[in-house]
Coordinates of C-alpha atoms and ligand atoms in Angstrom, one line a residue:
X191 CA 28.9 -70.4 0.2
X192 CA 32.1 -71.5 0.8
X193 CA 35.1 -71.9 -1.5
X194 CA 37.9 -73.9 0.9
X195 CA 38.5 -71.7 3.9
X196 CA 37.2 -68.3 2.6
X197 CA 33.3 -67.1 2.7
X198 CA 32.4 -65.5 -0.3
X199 CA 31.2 -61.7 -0.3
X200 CA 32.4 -60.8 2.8
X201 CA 34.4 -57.2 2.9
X202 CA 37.9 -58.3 2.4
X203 CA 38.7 -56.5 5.9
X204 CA 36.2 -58.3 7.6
X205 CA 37.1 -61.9 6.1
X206 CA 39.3 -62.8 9.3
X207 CA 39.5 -66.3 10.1
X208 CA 37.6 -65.3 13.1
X209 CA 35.0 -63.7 11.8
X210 CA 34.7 -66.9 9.3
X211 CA 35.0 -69.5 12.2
X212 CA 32.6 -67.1 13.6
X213 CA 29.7 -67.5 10.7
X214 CA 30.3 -71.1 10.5
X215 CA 29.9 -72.2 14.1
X216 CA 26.5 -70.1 13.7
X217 CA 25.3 -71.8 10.9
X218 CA 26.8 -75.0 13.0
X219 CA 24.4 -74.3 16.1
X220 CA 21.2 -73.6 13.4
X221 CA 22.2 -77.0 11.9
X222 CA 22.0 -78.7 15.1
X223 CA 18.4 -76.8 15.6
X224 CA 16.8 -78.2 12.9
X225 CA 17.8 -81.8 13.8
X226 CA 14.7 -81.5 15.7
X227 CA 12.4 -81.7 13.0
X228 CA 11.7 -84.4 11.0
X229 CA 7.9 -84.1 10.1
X230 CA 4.8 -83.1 11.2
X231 CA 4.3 -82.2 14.9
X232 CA 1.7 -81.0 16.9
X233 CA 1.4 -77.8 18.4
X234 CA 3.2 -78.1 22.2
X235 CA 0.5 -77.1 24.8
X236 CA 3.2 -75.0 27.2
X237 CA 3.4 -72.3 24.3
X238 CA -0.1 -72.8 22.6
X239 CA -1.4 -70.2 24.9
X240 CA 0.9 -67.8 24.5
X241 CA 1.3 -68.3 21.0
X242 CA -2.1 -67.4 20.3
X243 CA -1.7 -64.2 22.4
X244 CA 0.2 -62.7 20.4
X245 CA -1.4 -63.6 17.3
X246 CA -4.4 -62.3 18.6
X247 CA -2.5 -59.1 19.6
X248 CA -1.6 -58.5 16.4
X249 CA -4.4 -58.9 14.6
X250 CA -5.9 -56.2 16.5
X251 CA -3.0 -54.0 15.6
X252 CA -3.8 -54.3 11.9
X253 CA -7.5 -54.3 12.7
X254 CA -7.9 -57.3 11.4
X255 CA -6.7 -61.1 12.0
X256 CA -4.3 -63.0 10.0
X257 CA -6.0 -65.5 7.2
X258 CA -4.6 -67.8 9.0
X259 CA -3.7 -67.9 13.2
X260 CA -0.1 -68.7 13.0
X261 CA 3.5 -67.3 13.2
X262 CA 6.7 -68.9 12.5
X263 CA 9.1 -69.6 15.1
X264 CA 12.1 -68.5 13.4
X265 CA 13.1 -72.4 13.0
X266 CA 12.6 -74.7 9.7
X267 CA 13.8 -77.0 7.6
X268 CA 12.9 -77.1 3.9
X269 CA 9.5 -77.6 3.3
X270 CA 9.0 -77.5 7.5
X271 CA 8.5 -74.8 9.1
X272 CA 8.1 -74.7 13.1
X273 CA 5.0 -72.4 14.4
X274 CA 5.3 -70.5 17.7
X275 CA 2.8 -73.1 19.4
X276 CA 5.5 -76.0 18.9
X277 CA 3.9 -77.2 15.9
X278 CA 5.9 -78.5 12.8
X279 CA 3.7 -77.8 9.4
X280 CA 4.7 -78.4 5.7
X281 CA 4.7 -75.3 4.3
X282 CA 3.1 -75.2 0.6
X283 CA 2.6 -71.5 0.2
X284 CA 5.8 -69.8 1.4
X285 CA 4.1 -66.5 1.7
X286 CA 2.9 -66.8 -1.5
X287 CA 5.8 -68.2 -3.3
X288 CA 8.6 -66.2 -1.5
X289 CA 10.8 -68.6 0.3
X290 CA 11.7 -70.4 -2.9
X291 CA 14.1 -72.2 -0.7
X292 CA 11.7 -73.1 2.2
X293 CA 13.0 -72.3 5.7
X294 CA 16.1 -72.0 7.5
X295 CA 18.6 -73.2 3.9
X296 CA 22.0 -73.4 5.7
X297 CA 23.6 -71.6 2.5
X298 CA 20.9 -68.8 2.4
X299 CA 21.0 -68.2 6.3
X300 CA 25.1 -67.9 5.2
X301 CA 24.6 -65.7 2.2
X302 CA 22.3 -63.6 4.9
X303 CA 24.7 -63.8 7.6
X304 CA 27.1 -62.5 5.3
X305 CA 24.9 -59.3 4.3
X306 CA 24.1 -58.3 7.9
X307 CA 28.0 -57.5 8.0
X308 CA 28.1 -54.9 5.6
X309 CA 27.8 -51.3 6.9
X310 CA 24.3 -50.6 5.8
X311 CA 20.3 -52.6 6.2
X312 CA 18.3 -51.0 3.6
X313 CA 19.4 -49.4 0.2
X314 CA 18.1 -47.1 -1.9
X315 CA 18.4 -45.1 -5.3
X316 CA 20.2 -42.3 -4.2
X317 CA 22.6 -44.5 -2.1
X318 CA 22.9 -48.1 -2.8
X319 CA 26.3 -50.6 -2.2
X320 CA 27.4 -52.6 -5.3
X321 CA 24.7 -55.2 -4.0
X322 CA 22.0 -53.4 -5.9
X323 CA 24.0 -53.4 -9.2
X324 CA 25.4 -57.1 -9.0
X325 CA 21.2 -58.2 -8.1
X326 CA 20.2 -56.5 -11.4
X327 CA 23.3 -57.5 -13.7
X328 CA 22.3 -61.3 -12.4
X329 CA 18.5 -60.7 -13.0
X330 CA 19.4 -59.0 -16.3
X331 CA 21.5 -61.8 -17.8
X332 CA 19.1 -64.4 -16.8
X333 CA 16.9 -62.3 -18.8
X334 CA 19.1 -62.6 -22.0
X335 CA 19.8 -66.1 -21.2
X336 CA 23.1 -66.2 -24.0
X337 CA 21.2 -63.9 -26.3
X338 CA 21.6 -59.9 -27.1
X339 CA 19.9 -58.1 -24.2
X340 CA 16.6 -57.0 -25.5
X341 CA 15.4 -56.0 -21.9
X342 CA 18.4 -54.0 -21.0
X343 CA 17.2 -52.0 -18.3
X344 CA 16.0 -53.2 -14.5
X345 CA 14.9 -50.6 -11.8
X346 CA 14.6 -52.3 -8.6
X347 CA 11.7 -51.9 -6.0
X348 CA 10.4 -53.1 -3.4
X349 CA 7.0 -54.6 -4.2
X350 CA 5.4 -56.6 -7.0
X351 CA 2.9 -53.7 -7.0
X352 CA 5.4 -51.1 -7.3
X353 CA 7.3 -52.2 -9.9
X354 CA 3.9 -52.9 -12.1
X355 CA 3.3 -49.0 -11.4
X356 CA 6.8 -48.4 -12.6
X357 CA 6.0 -50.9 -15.2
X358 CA 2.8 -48.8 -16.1
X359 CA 3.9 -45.5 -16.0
X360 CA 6.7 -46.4 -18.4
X361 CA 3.9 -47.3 -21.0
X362 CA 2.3 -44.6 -20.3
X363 CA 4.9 -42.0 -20.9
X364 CA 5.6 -44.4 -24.1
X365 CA 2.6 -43.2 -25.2
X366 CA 2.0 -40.2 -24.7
X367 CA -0.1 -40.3 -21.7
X368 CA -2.4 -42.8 -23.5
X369 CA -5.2 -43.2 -20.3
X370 CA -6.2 -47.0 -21.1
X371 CA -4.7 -50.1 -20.2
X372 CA -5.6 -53.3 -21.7
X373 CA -5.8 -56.7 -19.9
X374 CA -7.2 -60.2 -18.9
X375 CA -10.2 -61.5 -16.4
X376 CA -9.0 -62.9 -13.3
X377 CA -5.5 -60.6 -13.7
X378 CA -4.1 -59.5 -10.2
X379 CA -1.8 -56.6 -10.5
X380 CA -1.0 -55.6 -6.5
X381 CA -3.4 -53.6 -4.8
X382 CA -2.4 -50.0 -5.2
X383 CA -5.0 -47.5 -6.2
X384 CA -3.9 -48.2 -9.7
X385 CA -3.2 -51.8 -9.5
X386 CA -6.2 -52.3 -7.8
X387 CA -8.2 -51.3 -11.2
X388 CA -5.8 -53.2 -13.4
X389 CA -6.9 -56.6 -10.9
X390 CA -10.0 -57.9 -11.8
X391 CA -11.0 -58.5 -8.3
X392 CA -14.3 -56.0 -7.2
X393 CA -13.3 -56.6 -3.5
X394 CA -9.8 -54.8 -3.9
X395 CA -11.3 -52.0 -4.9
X396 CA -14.5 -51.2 -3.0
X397 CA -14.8 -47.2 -1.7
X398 CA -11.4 -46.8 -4.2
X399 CA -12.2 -43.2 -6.3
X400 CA -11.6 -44.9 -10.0
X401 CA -9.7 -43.1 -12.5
X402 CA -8.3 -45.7 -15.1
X403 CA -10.1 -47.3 -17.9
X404 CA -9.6 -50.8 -17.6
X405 CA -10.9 -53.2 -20.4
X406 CA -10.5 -57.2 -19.2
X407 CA -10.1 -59.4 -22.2
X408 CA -11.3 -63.0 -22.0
X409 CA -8.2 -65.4 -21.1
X410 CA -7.5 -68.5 -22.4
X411 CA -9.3 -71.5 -21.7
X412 CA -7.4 -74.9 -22.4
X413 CA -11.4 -76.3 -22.8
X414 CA -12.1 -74.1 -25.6
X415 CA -8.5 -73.2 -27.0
X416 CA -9.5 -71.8 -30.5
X417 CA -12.8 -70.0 -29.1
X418 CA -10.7 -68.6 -26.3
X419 CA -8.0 -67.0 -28.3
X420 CA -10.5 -65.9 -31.1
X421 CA -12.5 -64.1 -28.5
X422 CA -10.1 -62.6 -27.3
X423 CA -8.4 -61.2 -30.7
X424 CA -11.8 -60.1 -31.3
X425 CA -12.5 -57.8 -28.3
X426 CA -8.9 -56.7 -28.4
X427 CA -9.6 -55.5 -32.2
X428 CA -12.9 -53.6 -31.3
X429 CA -10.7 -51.8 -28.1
X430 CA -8.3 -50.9 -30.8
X431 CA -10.8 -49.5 -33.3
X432 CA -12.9 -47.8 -30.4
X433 CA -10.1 -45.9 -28.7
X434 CA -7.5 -45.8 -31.3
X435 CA -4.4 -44.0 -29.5
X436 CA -5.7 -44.1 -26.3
X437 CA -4.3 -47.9 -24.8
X438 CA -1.3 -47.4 -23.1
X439 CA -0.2 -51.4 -23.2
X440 CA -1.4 -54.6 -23.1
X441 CA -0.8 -56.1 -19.8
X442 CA -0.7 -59.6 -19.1
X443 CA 0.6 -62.4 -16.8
X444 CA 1.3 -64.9 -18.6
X445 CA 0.7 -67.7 -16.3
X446 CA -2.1 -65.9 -13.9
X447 CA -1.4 -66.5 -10.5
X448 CA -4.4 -65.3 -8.2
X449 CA -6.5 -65.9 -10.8
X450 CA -6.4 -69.6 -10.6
X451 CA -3.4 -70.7 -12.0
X452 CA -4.6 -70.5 -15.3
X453 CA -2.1 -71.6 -18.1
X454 CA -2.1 -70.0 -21.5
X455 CA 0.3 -71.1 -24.6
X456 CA 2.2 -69.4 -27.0
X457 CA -0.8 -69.3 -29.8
X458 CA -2.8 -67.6 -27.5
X459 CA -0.5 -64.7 -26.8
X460 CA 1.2 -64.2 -30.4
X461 CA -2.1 -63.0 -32.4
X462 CA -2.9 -60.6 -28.9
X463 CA 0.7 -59.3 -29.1
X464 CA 1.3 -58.6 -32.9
X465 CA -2.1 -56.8 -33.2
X466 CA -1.0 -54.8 -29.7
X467 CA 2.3 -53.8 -31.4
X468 CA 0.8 -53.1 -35.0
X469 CA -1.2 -50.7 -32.7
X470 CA 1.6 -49.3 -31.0
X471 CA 0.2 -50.4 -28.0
X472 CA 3.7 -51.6 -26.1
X473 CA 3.2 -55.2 -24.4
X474 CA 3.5 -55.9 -20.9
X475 CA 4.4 -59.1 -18.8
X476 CA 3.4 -59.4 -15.1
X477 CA 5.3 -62.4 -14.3
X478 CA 5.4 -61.3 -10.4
X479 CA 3.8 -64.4 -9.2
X480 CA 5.1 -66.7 -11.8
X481 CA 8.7 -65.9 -12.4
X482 CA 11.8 -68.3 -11.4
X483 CA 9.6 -71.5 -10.8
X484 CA 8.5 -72.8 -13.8
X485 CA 10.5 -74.2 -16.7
X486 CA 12.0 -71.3 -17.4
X487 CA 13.6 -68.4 -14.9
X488 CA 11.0 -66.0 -16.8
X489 CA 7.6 -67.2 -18.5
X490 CA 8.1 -65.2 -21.7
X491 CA 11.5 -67.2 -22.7
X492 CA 9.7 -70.4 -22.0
X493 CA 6.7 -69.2 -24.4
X494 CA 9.5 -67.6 -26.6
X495 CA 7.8 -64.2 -26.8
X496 CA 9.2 -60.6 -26.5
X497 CA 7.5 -58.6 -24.4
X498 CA 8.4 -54.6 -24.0
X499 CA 8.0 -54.4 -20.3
X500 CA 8.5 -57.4 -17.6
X501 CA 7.9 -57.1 -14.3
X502 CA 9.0 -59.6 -11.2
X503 CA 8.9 -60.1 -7.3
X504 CA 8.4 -62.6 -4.6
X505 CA 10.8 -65.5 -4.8
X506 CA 13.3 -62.7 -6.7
X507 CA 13.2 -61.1 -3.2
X508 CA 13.5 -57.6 -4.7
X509 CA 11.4 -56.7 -7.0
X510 CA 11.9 -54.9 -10.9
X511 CA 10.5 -53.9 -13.8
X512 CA 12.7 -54.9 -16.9
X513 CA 12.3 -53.5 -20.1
X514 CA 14.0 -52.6 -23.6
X515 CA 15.7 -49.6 -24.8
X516 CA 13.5 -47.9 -26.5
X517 CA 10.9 -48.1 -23.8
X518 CA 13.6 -46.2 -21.1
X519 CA 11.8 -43.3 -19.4
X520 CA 13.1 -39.7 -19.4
X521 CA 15.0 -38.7 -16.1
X522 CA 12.5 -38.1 -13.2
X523 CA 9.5 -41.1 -13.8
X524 CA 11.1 -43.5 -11.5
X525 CA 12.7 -43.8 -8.0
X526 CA 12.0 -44.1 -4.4
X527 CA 13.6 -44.1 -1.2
X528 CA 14.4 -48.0 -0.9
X529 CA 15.4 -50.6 -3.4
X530 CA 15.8 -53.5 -0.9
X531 CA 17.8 -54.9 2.4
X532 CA 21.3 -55.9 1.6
X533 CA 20.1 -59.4 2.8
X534 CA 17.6 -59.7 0.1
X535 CA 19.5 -58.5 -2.4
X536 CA 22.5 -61.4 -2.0
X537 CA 19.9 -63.4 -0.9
X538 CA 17.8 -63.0 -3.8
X539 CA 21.0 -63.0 -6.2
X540 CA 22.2 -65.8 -4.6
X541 CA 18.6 -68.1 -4.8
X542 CA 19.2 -67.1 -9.0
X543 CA 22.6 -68.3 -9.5
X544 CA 21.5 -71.5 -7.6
X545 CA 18.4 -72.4 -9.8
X546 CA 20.3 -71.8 -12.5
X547 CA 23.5 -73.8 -11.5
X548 CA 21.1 -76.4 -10.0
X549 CA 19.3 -77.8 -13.3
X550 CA 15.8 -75.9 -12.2
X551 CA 15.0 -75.2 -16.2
X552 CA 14.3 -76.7 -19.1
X553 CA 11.9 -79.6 -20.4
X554 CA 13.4 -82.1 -18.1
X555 CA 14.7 -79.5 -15.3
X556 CA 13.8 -79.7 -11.5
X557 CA 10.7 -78.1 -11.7
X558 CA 9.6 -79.9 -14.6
X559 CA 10.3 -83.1 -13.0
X560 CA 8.7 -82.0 -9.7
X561 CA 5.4 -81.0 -11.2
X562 CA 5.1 -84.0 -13.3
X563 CA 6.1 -85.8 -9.6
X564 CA 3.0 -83.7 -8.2
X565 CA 0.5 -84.6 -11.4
X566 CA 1.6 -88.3 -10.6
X567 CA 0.3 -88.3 -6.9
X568 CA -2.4 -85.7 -7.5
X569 CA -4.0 -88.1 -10.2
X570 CA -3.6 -90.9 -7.9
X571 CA -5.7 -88.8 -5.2
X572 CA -7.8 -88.0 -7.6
X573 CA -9.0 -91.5 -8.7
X574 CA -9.0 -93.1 -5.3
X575 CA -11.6 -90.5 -4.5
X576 CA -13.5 -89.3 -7.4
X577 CA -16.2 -88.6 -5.4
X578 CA -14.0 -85.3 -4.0
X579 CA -13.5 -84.4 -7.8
X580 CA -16.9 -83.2 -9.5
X581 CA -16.1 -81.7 -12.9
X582 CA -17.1 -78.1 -12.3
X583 CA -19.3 -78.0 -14.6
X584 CA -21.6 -80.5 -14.1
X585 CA -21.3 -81.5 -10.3
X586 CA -22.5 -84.7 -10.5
X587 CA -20.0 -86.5 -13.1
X588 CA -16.5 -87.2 -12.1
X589 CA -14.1 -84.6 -13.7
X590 CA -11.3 -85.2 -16.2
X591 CA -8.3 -85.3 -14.7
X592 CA -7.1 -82.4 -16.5
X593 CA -9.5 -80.1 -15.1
X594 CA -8.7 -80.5 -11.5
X595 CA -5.1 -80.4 -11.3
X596 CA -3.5 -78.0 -12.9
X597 CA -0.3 -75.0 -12.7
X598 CA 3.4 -75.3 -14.5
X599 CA 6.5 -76.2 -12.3
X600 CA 6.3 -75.0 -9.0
X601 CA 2.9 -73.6 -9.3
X602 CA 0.7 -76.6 -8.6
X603 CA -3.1 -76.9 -8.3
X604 CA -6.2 -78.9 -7.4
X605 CA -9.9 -79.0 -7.3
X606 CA -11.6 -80.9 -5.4
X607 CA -15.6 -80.5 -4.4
X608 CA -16.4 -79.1 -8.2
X609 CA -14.1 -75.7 -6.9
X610 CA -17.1 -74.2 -4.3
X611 CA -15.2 -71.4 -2.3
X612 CA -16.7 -71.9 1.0
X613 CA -15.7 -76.0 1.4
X614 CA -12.4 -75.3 -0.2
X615 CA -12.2 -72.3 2.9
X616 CA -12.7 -75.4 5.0
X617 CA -10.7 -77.7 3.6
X618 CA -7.7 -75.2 3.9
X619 CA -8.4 -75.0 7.8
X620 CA -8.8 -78.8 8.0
X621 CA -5.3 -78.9 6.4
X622 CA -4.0 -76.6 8.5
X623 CA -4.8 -78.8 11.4
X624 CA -3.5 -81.3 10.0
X625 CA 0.1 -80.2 9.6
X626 CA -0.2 -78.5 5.7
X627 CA -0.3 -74.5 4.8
X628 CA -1.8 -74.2 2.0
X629 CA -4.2 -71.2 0.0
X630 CA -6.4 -70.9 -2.3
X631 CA -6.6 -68.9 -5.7
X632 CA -9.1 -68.6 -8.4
X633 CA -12.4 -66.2 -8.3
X634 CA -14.9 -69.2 -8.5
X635 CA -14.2 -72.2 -9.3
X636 CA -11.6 -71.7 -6.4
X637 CA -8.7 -74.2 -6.1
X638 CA -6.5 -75.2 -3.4
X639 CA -3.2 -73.7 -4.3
X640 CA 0.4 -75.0 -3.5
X641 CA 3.8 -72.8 -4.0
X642 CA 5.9 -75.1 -2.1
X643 CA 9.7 -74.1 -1.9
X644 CA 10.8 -75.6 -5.2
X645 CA 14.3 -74.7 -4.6
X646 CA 14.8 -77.4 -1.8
X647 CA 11.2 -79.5 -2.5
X648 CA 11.4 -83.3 -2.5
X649 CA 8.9 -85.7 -4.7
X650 CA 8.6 -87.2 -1.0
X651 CA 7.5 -83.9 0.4
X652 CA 4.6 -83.5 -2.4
X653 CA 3.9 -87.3 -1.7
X654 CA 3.2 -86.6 2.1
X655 CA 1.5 -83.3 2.0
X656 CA -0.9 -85.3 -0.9
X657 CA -1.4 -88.2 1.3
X658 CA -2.2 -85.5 4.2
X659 CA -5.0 -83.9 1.5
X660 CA -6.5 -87.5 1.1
X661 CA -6.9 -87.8 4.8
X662 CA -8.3 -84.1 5.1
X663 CA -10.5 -84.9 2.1
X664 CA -12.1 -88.0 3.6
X665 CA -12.2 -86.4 7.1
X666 CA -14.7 -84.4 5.5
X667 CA -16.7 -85.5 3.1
Ligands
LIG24 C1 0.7 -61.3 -10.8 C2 1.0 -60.4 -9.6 N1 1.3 -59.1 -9.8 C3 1.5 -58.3 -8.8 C4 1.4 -58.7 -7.5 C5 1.6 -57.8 -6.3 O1 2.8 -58.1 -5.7 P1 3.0 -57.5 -4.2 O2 2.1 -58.2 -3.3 O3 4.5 -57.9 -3.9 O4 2.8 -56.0 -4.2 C6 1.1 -60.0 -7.2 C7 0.9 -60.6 -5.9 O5 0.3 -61.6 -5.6 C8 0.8 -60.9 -8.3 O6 0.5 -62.2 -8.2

């Protein structure tokens, strides 16, 4: 960002006017790049060919292809993002949430620039450049907002999965080595051996050798909000009574991504967390998928809860667990070779000042406003084509609105064809032919799922990727 003539965080020996000039006429040239997108393009048949070559090469290097044959081309413009075969696509999963500021932000490509001229890429916990300590100070007081800091404490990682094992193993030493975990159907937790058994997925952890003991408490269903939460008080009672001592936390996200973007409120969590804590059971929030784009920078503020434990990642661009005082492990549980890149540190730094400074939060914040933009062209799509929308559970009545769009903020879903996996798996291929990356989430009923780049997102953006679902819709009924 600039400040009159001088671009912030450079090394003050670096900061030459040269240098400076230097930055600017390279963000210049990217500007005049992305005057050459303006929408939706189809892919350019000179480089479809080789474009798919080395897709295809690289699946087979993995052993497996991508979910979805494409690549980026290193060129985009908010929510456009230009593929290696020439096409132009609206990109509504940003790697599943992670460029919160969509593609090729002049003042993120600058904060980046900026990083690459420092003397080191990666950092680490032995060695790390005042980057790592500013990242956490930033994430730290977001946490507090203007209050005390309750979560004083941040150790940063490098994946959402290894800062829930941080996360975990804190609660464990907590309690004494307590073997159980407690937590929700439909959770997602990463897909280390550990995390792979906190997820309630079966698929993530076929041929895994299990060793934790993982009960799955019914979530909350807005359908059935009293039975919901009283089922879920109930089983988390009998865990408590059948393995007194032995549950060390109660993990939750409290706005489950993978799961389906399931939404709970604060009168389902309260009664789970008081009889957690009577327990001594410390509380844990997974807002890894959720945090920074909904009404609040972290989940639990906006539900005015306190967790113990809070852990974060993709759009933060380096991860962390968070977490108070009195849960601070002894010298020796936690560390690793790398924290993060000295570009995603600033970068990720730099994306939290900016939703802060640019209105993202609060009732009538930016992602408020954009999710009530999205409910208002989603409903639209839904009644001009209720036959697309079958309530799921009774295919053959039209559903209620408020069963097939759904999410918080920036976290936006639909459900068309009564939420069956396999025509949604089309659909999303359909889409992607037509110029929209999308994904799905949910176990069944599955959803089509949007993370667009609410940091730079447009109601006009949501309006033409909608109007691009109705076609895609239609095309294939
Ligand atoms: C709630 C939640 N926790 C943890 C993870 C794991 O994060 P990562 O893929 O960065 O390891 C994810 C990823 O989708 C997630 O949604």
């Amino acid at each position: 960002m600039t400040t009159g003539t001088s671009i912030q965080g450079l090394h003050p020996a670096i900061a030459t006017p040269e240098v400076q000039a230097a930055i600017e006429s390279v963000i210049a040239g990217i500007q005049q790049a992305q005057s050459t997108l303006h929408g939706v393009r189809g892919p350019d048949p000179a480089r479809q060919a080789s474009a798919e070559k080395v897709i295809q090469a690289y699946g087979e290097a993995r052993g497996r292809g991508l979910v979805f044959p494409l690549m980026g081309s290193g060129l985009g413009r908010g929510a456009l993002v230009e593929l290696t075969d020439g096409s132009v696509k609206y990109d509504f999963i940003t790697g599943i949430g992670v460029q919160a500021f969509g593609h090729g932000d002049l003042d993120i490509i600058r904060t980046a620039l900026v990083a690459a001229t420092g003397d080191v890429v990666m950092q680490g916990n032995l060695q790390c450049n005042e980057d790592a300590a500013n990242f956490a100070e930033c994430l730290l007081a977001g946490a507090a907002k203007d209050g005390p800091r309750k979560l004083a404490h941040c150790f940063l990682t490098n994946s959402g999965a290894l800062a829930n094992e941080n996360a975990l193993k804190i609660c464990m030493q907590k309690t004494n080595g307590a073997p159980r975990v407690l937590t929700f159907e439909h959770c997602f937790a990463g897909r280390t051996t550990t995390m792979a058994q906190v997820g309630d997925s079966a698929g993530a952890r076929q041929g895994l050798a299990l060793n934790l003991e993982v009960e799955h408490l019914p979530y909350f269903n807005a359908a059935d909000p009293e039975g919901s939460t009283e089922r879920a008080v109930e089983q988390l009672d009998h865990a408590i009574r059948r393995y007194p001592g032995q549950h060390a936390c109660l993990a939750l996200e409290p706005l489950q991504g993978e799961g389906g973007f399931n939404v709970a409120p604060r009168s389902f969590f309260l009664p789970l967390m008081e009889r957690a804590r009577e327990a001594g059971i410390p509380v844990w929030f997974d807002e890894v998928q959720s945090f920074g784009r909904t009404e609040a920078m972290f989940r639990y503020q906006w539900l005015d809860l306190e967790p113990d434990v809070v852990t974060v990642g993709k759009m933060s661009q380096v991860c962390a667990t968070l977490y108070t005082p009195d849960m601070n492990p002894k010298p020796g549980l936690l560390s690793a070779t790398f924290i993060g890149s000295t570009a995603s540190l600033r970068v990720g730094r730099r994306m939290l000042e900016r939703l802060q400074q640019e209105g993202a939060y609060g009732e009538d914040g930016r992602h408020a406003r954009l999710h009530k933009a999205f409910r208002r062209f989603a409903e639209k799509l839904v009644q001009s084509s209720p036959s697309h929308f079958p309530s799921m559970h009774d295919h053959n009545s039209p559903a209620e609105l408020d069963e097939v769009i759904g999410g918080a903020g920036g976290m936006m879903r639909l459900t068309p064809y009564g939420g069956d996996g396999a025509r949604i798996k089309a659909l999303l291929m359909r889409l992607l032919d037509a110029g929209v990356i999308a994904f799905s989430c949910g176990h069944g009923p599955f959803h089509l799922r949007f993370l667009p780049p609410v940091g730079v997102l447009q109601e006009a953006d949501i309006e033409s990727v909608l109007s691009i679902v109705s076609d895609v819709l239609e095309d294939g009924s």
